[in-house]
Coordinates of C-alpha atoms in Angstrom, one line a residue:
M1178 CA 123.9 143.9 86.6
H1179 CA 123.3 141.9 83.4
V1180 CA 122.6 138.7 85.3
M1181 CA 120.2 140.5 87.6
L1182 CA 118.3 142.0 84.7
K1183 CA 118.1 138.6 83.0
S1184 CA 116.6 137.1 86.2
V1185 CA 114.0 139.9 86.5
I1186 CA 112.9 139.4 82.9
S1187 CA 112.7 135.7 83.3
F1188 CA 110.6 136.1 86.4
L1189 CA 108.2 138.6 84.7
L1190 CA 107.8 136.3 81.6
S1191 CA 107.1 133.3 83.8
A1192 CA 104.6 135.2 85.9
L1193 CA 102.8 136.8 82.9
L1194 CA 102.2 133.7 80.7
L1195 CA 100.6 134.8 77.5
P1196 CA 97.1 133.6 76.7
G1197 CA 97.2 130.4 74.6
M1198 CA 100.5 129.4 76.3
P1199 CA 99.3 127.8 79.6
S1200 CA 101.9 126.2 81.9
V1201 CA 99.6 123.1 82.3
S1202 CA 96.7 122.1 80.0
W1203 CA 94.1 120.2 82.0
K1204 CA 91.4 117.8 81.0
A1205 CA 88.8 116.3 83.4
Q1206 CA 86.5 113.4 83.0
V1207 CA 84.3 111.1 85.1
N1208 CA 84.5 107.4 84.4
P1209 CA 82.0 104.8 85.6
V1210 CA 83.5 102.0 87.8
Q1211 CA 80.5 99.9 88.9
D1212 CA 76.9 100.7 90.0
N1213 CA 77.0 104.2 91.5
Q1214 CA 80.8 104.3 91.9
Y1215 CA 82.8 106.6 89.6
Q1216 CA 86.3 107.9 89.3
L1217 CA 87.2 111.5 88.5
V1218 CA 90.3 111.7 86.4
V1219 CA 92.1 115.0 85.8
T1220 CA 95.0 114.8 83.3
G1221 CA 97.5 117.6 83.0
T1222 CA 100.0 118.2 80.2
I1223 CA 102.8 120.3 81.5
A1224 CA 104.4 122.7 79.0
P1225 CA 108.1 122.2 78.0
D1226 CA 110.6 123.8 80.3
Y1227 CA 108.1 123.8 83.1
Y1228 CA 107.5 121.6 86.1
V1229 CA 105.1 121.5 89.0
H1230 CA 105.3 120.1 92.5
P1231 CA 103.4 116.9 93.5
M1232 CA 100.6 117.0 96.0
G1233 CA 102.7 116.1 99.0
D1234 CA 104.9 119.3 98.8
A1235 CA 104.3 121.5 101.8
Y1236 CA 104.6 124.9 100.1
V1237 CA 103.6 124.8 96.4
G1238 CA 102.2 121.3 96.1
T1239 CA 99.4 120.7 93.6
I1240 CA 95.9 120.5 95.2
L1241 CA 92.9 118.7 93.8
S1242 CA 89.6 119.9 95.4
V1243 CA 86.3 118.1 94.8
E1244 CA 83.0 119.5 96.2
E1245 CA 80.8 117.1 98.2
G1246 CA 77.1 117.3 98.5
E1247 CA 74.1 117.3 96.1
G1248 CA 74.4 113.6 95.4
V1249 CA 78.3 113.5 95.3
A1250 CA 80.3 111.9 98.0
L1251 CA 84.1 111.4 98.1
V1252 CA 85.6 107.9 98.6
G1253 CA 89.2 108.0 100.0
T1254 CA 91.7 110.7 99.2
P1255 CA 93.1 111.9 95.9
V1256 CA 95.9 109.9 94.3
E1257 CA 98.4 111.0 91.7
E1258 CA 100.3 109.4 88.8
Y1259 CA 103.5 110.8 87.2
T1260 CA 107.0 110.0 86.3
P1261 CA 109.3 111.6 88.8
S1262 CA 111.9 114.1 87.6
D1263 CA 114.7 115.7 89.6
Y1264 CA 115.5 119.4 89.9
K1265 CA 118.4 120.1 92.2
G1266 CA 117.7 117.1 94.4
E1267 CA 114.0 117.9 94.6
Q1268 CA 111.3 115.6 93.2
V1269 CA 109.1 117.4 90.7
V1270 CA 106.6 116.6 87.9
T1271 CA 107.1 117.1 84.2
G1272 CA 105.3 115.8 81.1
T1273 CA 101.9 114.2 82.0
Y1274 CA 100.4 114.5 85.5
V1275 CA 97.3 112.5 86.4
L1276 CA 95.1 113.1 89.5
R1277 CA 92.3 110.7 90.5
Q1278 CA 89.5 110.9 93.0
D1279 CA 86.9 108.1 93.6
V1280 CA 83.4 109.3 94.2
T1281 CA 79.9 107.9 94.6
V1282 CA 77.0 109.6 92.8
S1283 CA 73.7 108.6 94.4
A1284 CA 71.6 110.5 91.8
S1285 CA 72.2 112.3 88.5
A1286 CA 74.4 115.2 89.7
T1287 CA 77.4 117.3 88.7
V1288 CA 80.9 116.6 89.9
K1289 CA 82.6 120.0 90.6
G1290 CA 86.0 121.0 91.7
S1291 CA 89.3 122.6 90.9
V1292 CA 93.1 122.0 90.6
T1293 CA 95.5 124.5 92.0
W1294 CA 99.2 124.5 91.1
S1295 CA 102.3 126.7 90.7
A1296 CA 104.3 126.1 87.6
C1297 CA 108.1 126.7 87.8
S1298 CA 110.8 127.2 85.2
G1299 CA 114.3 126.9 86.6
D1300 CA 114.4 128.7 90.0
Q1301 CA 111.4 130.9 89.2
C1302 CA 107.8 129.9 90.0
N1303 CA 104.6 131.5 88.8
M1304 CA 101.8 132.7 91.0
P1305 CA 99.3 129.9 91.8
E1306 CA 96.9 129.0 89.0
D1307 CA 93.5 127.4 89.0
Y1308 CA 91.6 125.0 86.7
E1309 CA 87.9 124.6 87.5
F1310 CA 85.7 121.7 86.2
S1311 CA 82.0 120.9 86.3
I1312 CA 81.0 117.5 84.8
P1313 CA 77.4 116.3 84.7
V1314 CA 77.0 112.6 85.6
E1315 CA 73.8 110.7 84.5
V1316 CA 73.5 107.8 86.9
A1317 CA 71.8 104.7 85.4
A1318 CA 70.5 102.2 87.8
S1319 CA 72.3 98.8 87.6
A1320 CA 70.4 95.7 86.7
S1321 CA 70.7 94.2 90.1
T1322 CA 69.1 97.2 91.8
A1323 CA 66.8 98.6 89.1
S1324 CA 65.2 95.2 88.4
S1325 CA 63.5 95.2 91.8
A1326 CA 62.7 98.9 91.7
S1327 CA 60.5 99.2 88.7
A1328 CA 58.6 97.1 86.2
G1329 CA 60.2 99.1 83.3
S1330 CA 63.6 97.9 84.3
L1331 CA 62.4 94.3 84.5
W1332 CA 61.1 94.5 81.0
S1333 CA 64.5 95.9 79.8
L1334 CA 66.1 92.8 81.4
I1335 CA 63.7 90.5 79.7
L1336 CA 64.3 92.1 76.4
E1337 CA 68.1 91.8 76.8
A1338 CA 67.7 88.1 77.8
I1339 CA 65.6 87.5 74.6
L1340 CA 68.2 89.1 72.4
W1341 CA 70.9 87.0 74.0
G1342 CA 68.8 83.9 73.5
F1343 CA 68.5 84.5 69.7
L1344 CA 72.2 85.4 69.4
M1345 CA 73.3 82.2 71.0
L1346 CA 72.2 80.3 67.9
L1347 CA 75.1 81.8 66.0
T1348 CA 77.8 80.7 68.5
P1349 CA 80.2 77.8 67.7
C1350 CA 79.1 75.4 70.3
V1351 CA 75.3 75.9 69.7
F1352 CA 75.2 76.0 65.9
P1353 CA 76.4 72.3 65.4
M1354 CA 73.0 71.3 66.9
V1355 CA 71.1 72.7 64.0
P1356 CA 72.0 69.9 61.6
M1357 CA 71.5 67.4 64.3
T1358 CA 68.0 68.7 65.0
V1359 CA 67.1 68.6 61.3
S1360 CA 68.4 65.1 60.9
F1361 CA 66.6 63.8 64.0
F1362 CA 63.2 65.1 63.0
L1363 CA 63.6 64.1 59.4
K1364 CA 63.8 60.5 60.7
Q1365 CA 60.6 60.7 62.8
S1366 CA 57.7 58.7 61.6
G1367 CA 54.0 59.2 62.1
S1368 CA 51.4 61.8 61.2
A1369 CA 52.0 65.5 60.6
A1370 CA 50.1 66.2 63.9
R1371 CA 52.5 63.9 65.8
G1372 CA 55.5 65.7 64.2
R1373 CA 54.2 69.1 65.2
F1374 CA 53.5 67.8 68.8
N1375 CA 57.1 66.4 69.1
A1376 CA 58.4 69.7 67.8
F1377 CA 56.5 71.6 70.4
M1378 CA 57.7 69.3 73.1
Y1379 CA 61.2 69.7 71.9
G1380 CA 61.0 73.4 72.4
L1381 CA 59.3 73.0 75.8
F1382 CA 61.9 70.5 77.0
I1383 CA 64.7 73.0 76.1
V1384 CA 62.9 75.7 78.1
L1385 CA 62.3 73.5 81.1
L1386 CA 65.9 72.1 81.1
Y1387 CA 67.2 75.7 81.3
T1388 CA 64.7 77.2 83.6
L1389 CA 63.9 74.5 86.2
P1390 CA 67.5 73.8 87.2
I1391 CA 68.2 77.5 87.5
C1392 CA 65.2 77.9 89.7
L1393 CA 66.4 75.0 91.9
I1394 CA 69.9 76.3 92.0
I1395 CA 68.8 79.8 92.9
G1396 CA 66.6 78.4 95.7
L1397 CA 69.4 76.3 97.1
T1398 CA 71.9 79.2 96.7
W1399 CA 69.6 81.5 98.4
A1400 CA 69.2 79.1 101.3
A1401 CA 72.9 78.2 101.6
G1402 CA 74.2 81.7 100.9
G1403 CA 76.8 80.8 98.3
S1404 CA 77.3 80.1 94.6
A1405 CA 80.8 78.5 94.5
V1406 CA 79.3 75.0 94.1
T1407 CA 77.1 75.9 91.1
A1408 CA 80.0 77.8 89.4
D1409 CA 82.1 74.7 89.8
I1410 CA 79.4 72.5 88.2
F1411 CA 79.1 74.8 85.2
N1412 CA 82.9 74.9 84.8
W1413 CA 83.1 71.1 84.9
L1414 CA 80.4 70.7 82.2
S1415 CA 82.0 73.2 79.8
T1416 CA 85.7 72.4 80.3
H1417 CA 86.3 68.9 81.7
W1418 CA 87.6 66.3 79.3
I1419 CA 84.8 63.8 80.0
P1420 CA 81.8 65.8 78.7
N1421 CA 83.8 67.4 75.9
I1422 CA 85.2 64.1 74.6
L1423 CA 81.6 62.6 75.0
F1424 CA 80.2 65.4 72.9
F1425 CA 82.9 65.1 70.3
V1426 CA 82.2 61.4 69.9
I1427 CA 78.5 62.1 69.6
F1428 CA 79.1 64.5 66.7
M1429 CA 81.4 62.1 65.0
V1430 CA 78.8 59.3 65.3
F1431 CA 76.2 61.5 63.8
A1432 CA 78.5 62.4 61.0
A1433 CA 79.2 58.8 60.2
S1434 CA 75.5 58.2 60.2
F1435 CA 75.0 61.1 57.8
F1436 CA 77.5 59.5 55.4
G1437 CA 75.5 56.3 55.4
A1438 CA 77.7 54.1 57.6
F1439 CA 74.6 53.2 59.7
E1440 CA 71.2 54.5 60.7
I1441 CA 70.6 56.0 64.2
T1442 CA 67.2 54.8 65.2
L1443 CA 65.3 54.6 68.4
P1444 CA 65.0 51.2 70.1
S1445 CA 62.5 48.9 68.4
S1446 CA 60.5 48.7 71.6
W1447 CA 60.0 52.4 71.5
T1448 CA 58.9 52.3 67.8
T1449 CA 56.4 49.5 68.6
K1450 CA 54.9 51.4 71.4
A1451 CA 54.7 54.6 69.2
D1452 CA 52.9 52.6 66.5
A1453 CA 50.5 51.3 69.1
G1454 CA 49.6 54.8 70.1
S1455 CA 51.9 55.4 73.0
N1456 CA 54.1 58.4 72.7
K1457 CA 56.5 57.5 75.5
G1458 CA 59.4 56.3 73.3
G1459 CA 59.2 59.3 70.9
L1460 CA 59.1 61.8 73.7
A1461 CA 62.1 60.1 75.4
G1462 CA 64.1 60.6 72.2
V1463 CA 63.0 64.2 71.9
F1464 CA 63.9 64.8 75.6
F1465 CA 67.4 63.3 75.0
L1466 CA 68.0 65.6 72.0
A1467 CA 66.9 68.6 74.1
L1468 CA 69.2 67.5 76.9
T1469 CA 72.1 67.1 74.6
L1470 CA 71.5 70.6 73.2
V1471 CA 71.4 72.2 76.6
L1472 CA 74.5 70.4 77.8
V1473 CA 76.7 71.2 74.8
S1474 CA 75.7 74.8 74.7
F1475 CA 77.0 75.6 78.2
S1476 CA 80.5 76.7 77.0
C1477 CA 78.8 79.5 75.0
T1478 CA 75.7 80.2 77.2
G1479 CA 77.8 80.1 80.4
P1480 CA 78.4 83.9 80.5
I1481 CA 74.7 84.5 80.4
V1482 CA 73.9 81.8 83.0
G1483 CA 76.8 83.0 85.1
T1484 CA 75.4 86.6 85.1
V1485 CA 72.0 85.3 86.3
L1486 CA 73.6 83.3 89.1
I1487 CA 75.6 86.4 90.3
K1488 CA 72.4 88.3 90.4
S1489 CA 70.9 85.6 92.6
T1490 CA 73.6 86.2 95.2
Q1491 CA 73.1 89.9 95.2
G1492 CA 69.7 90.0 96.7
E1493 CA 67.6 89.1 93.6
F1494 CA 65.2 86.1 93.6
W1495 CA 62.4 86.2 91.1
V1496 CA 64.1 88.4 88.5
P1497 CA 66.8 85.9 87.6
M1498 CA 64.2 83.2 87.1
V1499 CA 62.1 85.4 84.9
T1500 CA 65.0 86.5 82.8
M1501 CA 66.2 82.9 82.4
L1502 CA 62.8 81.9 81.2
A1503 CA 62.9 84.7 78.6
F1504 CA 66.3 83.6 77.5
S1505 CA 65.4 80.0 77.2
V1506 CA 62.2 80.6 75.2
A1507 CA 64.2 82.8 72.7
F1508 CA 67.0 80.2 72.6
A1509 CA 64.5 77.3 72.1
L1510 CA 62.3 79.0 69.5
P1511 CA 64.6 78.6 66.4
F1512 CA 65.2 74.9 67.3
A1513 CA 61.4 74.3 67.7
L1514 CA 60.8 75.9 64.3
L1515 CA 63.5 73.7 62.8
A1516 CA 61.8 70.7 64.3
F1517 CA 58.5 71.8 62.7
F1518 CA 60.1 72.2 59.3
P1519 CA 61.1 68.5 58.7
S1520 CA 57.4 67.5 59.3
V1521 CA 56.6 69.6 56.3
L1522 CA 59.8 68.6 54.5
K1523 CA 58.8 65.0 54.5
K1524 CA 55.8 65.7 52.2
L1525 CA 58.1 67.1 49.5
P1526 CA 59.2 64.8 46.6
K1527 CA 62.3 62.8 47.3
S1528 CA 63.4 62.2 43.7
G1529 CA 67.0 62.9 42.7
G1530 CA 68.5 62.0 46.1
W1531 CA 68.6 65.6 47.2
L1532 CA 67.6 64.6 50.7
N1533 CA 70.6 62.3 51.1
S1534 CA 72.8 65.1 49.7
V1535 CA 71.6 67.4 52.5
K1536 CA 72.5 64.7 55.1
V1537 CA 76.0 64.2 53.6
V1538 CA 76.7 68.0 53.6
L1539 CA 75.5 68.1 57.2
G1540 CA 77.9 65.2 57.9
F1541 CA 80.9 67.3 56.8
V1542 CA 79.7 70.2 58.9
E1543 CA 79.4 67.9 61.9
I1544 CA 83.0 66.8 61.6
A1545 CA 84.3 70.3 61.4
L1546 CA 82.2 71.7 64.2
G1547 CA 82.5 68.7 66.5
L1548 CA 86.2 69.3 66.7
K1549 CA 85.5 72.3 68.9
F1550 CA 84.8 70.0 71.9
L1551 CA 88.0 68.0 71.4
S1552 CA 89.8 71.3 71.1
T1553 CA 88.4 72.6 74.4
A1554 CA 89.7 69.5 76.2
D1555 CA 93.0 69.8 74.4
Q1556 CA 93.3 73.4 75.5
T1557 CA 92.4 73.0 79.2
Y1558 CA 94.6 69.9 79.7
H1559 CA 97.5 71.1 77.4
W1560 CA 97.6 67.9 75.4
H1561 CA 98.7 69.9 72.2
L1562 CA 96.9 67.5 69.9
L1563 CA 94.9 70.2 68.1
D1564 CA 97.2 73.2 67.9
R1565 CA 95.9 75.9 65.6
E1566 CA 97.7 74.7 62.4
V1567 CA 96.5 71.1 62.9
Y1568 CA 92.9 72.3 63.5
L1569 CA 93.1 74.4 60.4
A1570 CA 94.6 71.6 58.3
I1571 CA 91.7 69.3 59.2
W1572 CA 89.1 72.0 58.4
I1573 CA 90.8 72.8 55.0
V1574 CA 90.7 69.1 54.1
V1575 CA 87.1 68.6 55.3
F1576 CA 85.7 71.6 53.4
S1577 CA 87.8 70.7 50.3
L1578 CA 86.2 67.3 50.3
L1579 CA 82.8 68.9 50.8
G1580 CA 83.4 71.0 47.6
L1581 CA 84.4 67.9 45.7
Y1582 CA 81.3 66.2 46.9
L1583 CA 79.1 69.1 45.8
L1584 CA 80.8 68.9 42.3
G1585 CA 79.9 65.2 42.1
K1586 CA 83.5 64.0 42.3
I1587 CA 82.8 62.0 45.5
R1588 CA 79.8 59.7 46.0
F1589 CA 78.6 57.9 49.1
K1590 CA 76.6 54.8 49.6
H1591 CA 73.1 56.2 49.1
D1592 CA 73.9 58.9 46.5
T1593 CA 72.5 59.0 43.0
P1594 CA 74.8 60.0 40.1
L1595 CA 75.0 63.8 39.6
E1596 CA 74.1 64.4 35.9
H1597 CA 74.3 68.1 35.9
L1598 CA 75.2 71.0 38.3
S1599 CA 72.3 73.2 39.3
V1600 CA 72.8 77.0 39.8
G1601 CA 72.1 76.6 43.6
R1602 CA 74.7 73.8 43.9
L1603 CA 77.2 75.8 41.9
A1604 CA 76.7 78.7 44.4
L1605 CA 77.4 76.4 47.3
V1606 CA 80.6 75.1 45.5
I1607 CA 81.8 78.7 45.0
A1608 CA 81.1 79.6 48.6
D1609 CA 82.7 76.4 49.9
F1610 CA 86.0 76.8 48.0
A1611 CA 86.1 80.5 48.7
F1612 CA 86.0 79.5 52.4
V1613 CA 88.8 77.1 51.9
V1614 CA 90.9 79.7 50.2
Y1615 CA 90.2 82.1 53.1
M1616 CA 91.5 79.6 55.6
I1617 CA 94.7 78.7 53.8
P1618 CA 96.7 81.9 54.9
G1619 CA 95.9 80.9 58.5
M1620 CA 98.4 78.1 58.2
W1621 CA 101.1 80.9 58.2
G1622 CA 99.5 82.9 60.9
A1623 CA 96.7 85.0 59.3
P1624 CA 94.3 86.1 62.0
L1625 CA 91.1 84.8 60.3
K1626 CA 88.9 87.0 62.6
A1627 CA 85.7 85.5 61.2
L1628 CA 86.7 82.1 62.7
S1629 CA 88.2 83.4 66.0
G1630 CA 85.5 81.7 68.1
Y1631 CA 86.1 78.3 66.5
L1632 CA 89.9 78.1 66.2
P1633 CA 92.4 77.5 69.0
P1634 CA 94.3 80.7 70.0
I1635 CA 97.0 81.8 67.6
Q1636 CA 99.7 81.5 70.2
T1637 CA 99.4 77.7 69.9
Q1638 CA 100.6 77.9 66.3
D1639 CA 104.3 77.0 65.8
F1640 CA 104.9 79.3 62.9
V1641 CA 103.5 82.7 62.3
L1642 CA 105.0 84.4 59.2
G1643 CA 106.7 87.8 59.8
S1644 CA 106.1 88.1 63.5
A1645 CA 108.3 88.0 66.5
P1646 CA 107.0 87.9 70.1
A1647 CA 107.2 91.3 71.8
Q1648 CA 109.5 91.5 74.9
P1649 CA 108.2 93.4 77.9
A1650 CA 110.1 96.5 79.0
V1651 CA 110.6 95.1 82.5
P1652 CA 113.8 95.0 84.6
E1653 CA 115.1 91.4 84.5
A1654 CA 114.9 91.1 88.3
A1655 CA 111.2 91.9 88.2
L1656 CA 110.2 89.1 85.8
A1657 CA 108.0 86.6 87.3
P1658 CA 107.8 82.8 86.7
S1659 CA 104.3 82.9 85.4
E1660 CA 105.1 84.9 82.3
V1661 CA 103.4 83.6 79.2
S1662 CA 102.9 84.5 75.5
L1663 CA 99.5 86.1 74.6
P1664 CA 97.9 86.9 71.2
H1665 CA 99.4 89.6 68.9
G1666 CA 102.9 89.4 70.4
L1667 CA 101.7 90.5 73.9
T1668 CA 103.2 89.0 77.0
G1669 CA 101.5 88.6 80.3
Y1670 CA 101.3 86.6 83.5
T1671 CA 99.0 83.9 84.9
D1672 CA 99.5 84.8 88.5
L1673 CA 97.9 88.0 89.9
Q1674 CA 100.6 88.6 92.5
D1675 CA 103.3 88.2 89.8
G1676 CA 101.5 90.8 87.7
L1677 CA 101.2 93.2 90.6
T1678 CA 104.9 92.8 91.4
V1679 CA 105.9 93.7 87.8
A1680 CA 103.4 96.6 87.8
A1681 CA 105.1 98.0 90.9
A1682 CA 108.5 97.7 89.3
T1683 CA 107.4 99.4 86.0
G1684 CA 104.9 102.0 87.2
K1685 CA 102.2 100.4 85.0
K1686 CA 98.6 99.5 85.7
V1687 CA 97.3 95.9 85.7
F1688 CA 94.9 94.6 83.1
V1689 CA 93.1 91.6 84.5
D1690 CA 91.8 89.2 81.9
I1691 CA 89.4 86.7 83.3
T1692 CA 89.3 84.0 80.6
G1693 CA 89.3 80.3 79.8
H1694 CA 90.9 78.0 77.3
G1695 CA 87.4 76.8 76.2
C1696 CA 85.9 80.3 76.2
V1697 CA 84.9 81.1 72.6
N1698 CA 83.8 84.7 73.4
C1699 CA 87.3 85.3 74.9
R1700 CA 88.9 84.2 71.6
E1701 CA 86.6 86.6 69.7
M1702 CA 87.5 89.5 72.0
E1703 CA 91.2 88.8 71.5
A1704 CA 90.9 88.5 67.7
R1705 CA 88.5 91.3 67.0
V1706 CA 89.1 93.8 69.8
W1707 CA 92.6 93.3 71.2
S1708 CA 94.0 93.4 67.7
A1709 CA 92.7 96.9 67.0
P1710 CA 95.7 99.4 66.9
S1711 CA 94.0 101.7 69.5
V1712 CA 93.6 98.8 71.9
L1713 CA 96.8 96.9 71.2
K1714 CA 99.0 100.0 71.7
Q1715 CA 97.6 100.6 75.2
L1716 CA 97.8 96.9 76.2
S1717 CA 101.4 96.7 75.1
E1718 CA 102.6 100.0 76.5
D1719 CA 100.5 101.0 79.5
Y1720 CA 99.5 97.7 81.1
V1721 CA 100.8 94.5 82.7
I1722 CA 98.4 91.8 81.6
V1723 CA 97.3 89.1 83.9
S1724 CA 95.3 86.3 82.3
L1725 CA 93.4 84.3 84.9
Y1726 CA 92.3 81.0 83.3
V1727 CA 89.4 79.5 85.2
D1728 CA 89.4 76.2 83.3
D1729 CA 93.1 75.3 83.3
K1730 CA 93.5 71.7 84.7
T1731 CA 97.2 72.1 85.5
R1732 CA 97.9 70.8 89.0
L1733 CA 99.5 73.3 91.3
P1734 CA 102.4 72.6 93.7
E1735 CA 101.1 71.8 97.2
E1736 CA 102.1 75.2 98.6
K1737 CA 99.7 76.9 96.2
W1738 CA 96.7 74.8 97.1
V1739 CA 93.7 76.7 98.4
T1740 CA 91.2 75.4 101.0
T1741 CA 87.7 76.8 100.8
E1742 CA 85.5 77.8 103.7
N1743 CA 83.8 74.3 103.7
G1744 CA 87.2 72.5 103.8
K1745 CA 87.4 71.6 100.2
V1746 CA 91.0 71.7 98.8
L1747 CA 91.5 73.3 95.4
K1748 CA 94.5 71.8 93.7
D1749 CA 94.5 73.0 90.0
V1750 CA 94.9 76.4 88.4
G1751 CA 91.4 76.7 87.1
R1752 CA 89.7 76.0 90.4
V1753 CA 91.9 78.3 92.4
N1754 CA 91.4 81.1 89.8
S1755 CA 87.6 80.5 89.8
K1756 CA 87.5 81.1 93.6
L1757 CA 89.8 84.1 93.3
V1758 CA 87.7 85.9 90.7
L1759 CA 84.5 85.1 92.5
D1760 CA 85.7 86.2 95.9
R1761 CA 87.7 89.2 94.7
F1762 CA 85.9 90.5 91.6
G1763 CA 82.4 89.0 92.1
V1764 CA 82.1 87.3 88.7
N1765 CA 82.0 83.7 87.6
S1766 CA 81.8 84.1 83.8
Q1767 CA 84.2 84.8 81.0
P1768 CA 85.4 87.1 79.5
N1769 CA 85.5 89.8 82.1
Y1770 CA 88.1 92.5 82.4
F1771 CA 89.3 94.7 85.3
I1772 CA 91.9 97.4 85.7
L1773 CA 93.9 97.6 88.9
D1774 CA 96.7 99.8 90.2
A1775 CA 100.0 98.3 91.3
S1776 CA 98.6 98.0 94.9
G1777 CA 95.7 95.8 93.7
N1778 CA 93.0 98.4 94.0
T1779 CA 90.2 98.1 91.4
L1780 CA 90.2 101.2 89.2
R1781 CA 87.7 100.0 86.6
G1782 CA 85.5 97.0 85.8
P1783 CA 84.0 94.7 85.2
R1784 CA 83.7 94.9 81.4
G1785 CA 82.4 91.8 79.7
Y1786 CA 82.0 90.5 76.1
N1787 CA 81.5 93.5 73.8
L1788 CA 83.0 93.8 70.3
D1789 CA 82.8 97.6 70.3
V1790 CA 86.5 98.5 69.8
E1791 CA 86.2 102.2 70.5
A1792 CA 84.4 101.6 73.8
F1793 CA 87.1 99.1 74.8
A1794 CA 89.8 101.6 74.0
A1795 CA 88.0 104.2 76.1
F1796 CA 87.8 101.6 78.9
L1797 CA 91.6 101.3 78.9
K1798 CA 92.3 105.0 78.5
F1799 CA 92.8 107.1 81.6

């Protein structure tokens, strides 16, 4: 009798759950995937001592219902995520229960639906309960579709391209061209009018060198129906050892010239013709400088150029050309202004040797920033000549010598003695030595986030004080041969199939990191965004990371070679990954991020370069 009474009371309590004590607390949200594709995510937190039945249960299984119509269409069937629990040999759900449904929203609409479940405690189950949701979705037209739909969207694309063009000046592979430009135009002879004309032509050449090849590439791509060849060319320019070593040598030669070792001048025949009234020689030199700028900037401007090329394969034709023109004009404008400035600067008094001091300071800067190109080749070919501590040591020495020069402790060939220290020079000395002091902790593993785009990744450093690499919570049998160390103690894989295998064994999702050894924006994302606690916790606990390097020159074993549709055999890691990400994910720029389930289905993405930590954490959170 006592046992029966206890069972009745237990049943009544479970059936009459008090308000404020729900058996399952639900939360629904709609997350964008791409274009007009979205994913409804309903997350339930099951109360302690309760369990529910999964969707497959024939009697009391959980049901997710989503209404179709009014701009909402279902894609596939609902899927569920949970950690299985056992109750008397029966598989049940406890803790967190996640339900997903892919939908397309053709216009701004409201995603409506409900979840129906029966919560059980022991052998007693409640009456079915319902949770209803109604989530408005504002659909924004994507760039690729909206650009051809309205002039307003085209102007928004142009504005975005202009902003990117100005921002490119601050990137590590573009900024070194600033002192080179100033030095080149300081050495130009002739009238002020000729100097202004050359400056104008310099800007025009930059615009044409960006825009005309893109127009040609888009035309050929449109005719041929593919962009794999163009992506391969851009990858070669930004990552192959030949152009990178060439650019490194060019910067070192300019630095030696700034220090007074020799003068870089145009051929005497060009000068003679210029003096005679012909501008052919001068314009040839200006064109070469513009060409150098365009070529060395590809490793930073590649993501923008890559985005334009992708649009050209998605039905766009004129819009990519217009946006590239806007980008190149904004990119060229600061350099054209710098070219104008020396024509005015030459009229200023040259007493005190201040002009030579400017050149020497630029020489030190050229040495420091020119190392980036050698570092890119070193990373992509795994030479290990410029690991992070070696790179930092060189920078510390270079900027220490710069500080001593500014103090007058070091003099070069054409310098005049420094009789006193001006206030401006003292400010430069303080800033320079403060920068040196900032870099010193990096020798022991300090992140140095402000320099993340310039430095080799921290995992190349042999010694990092107070850190130990994190070990993945993966069954030993599931570990794959492509496992590698990543920044911040993370571990990941360089082969997508290996990552999917580990994800299936651990029940985690896959975070696909499309990256490159020479990708400065990738290093910035890792240093500034991945390191944030809200992001790092999710990456380490919820995801299997797969880093696909598109510029790695490591040769693959023959069984992993890939033959393209036109019969070309891809034999190294970078080329194979480039084809993989273009075919599977539709991108050919870095960084780009995708989230997959263990079966390889895309859940979210792409997400590109964006330093908004909160937005990135929300991208990872389901």
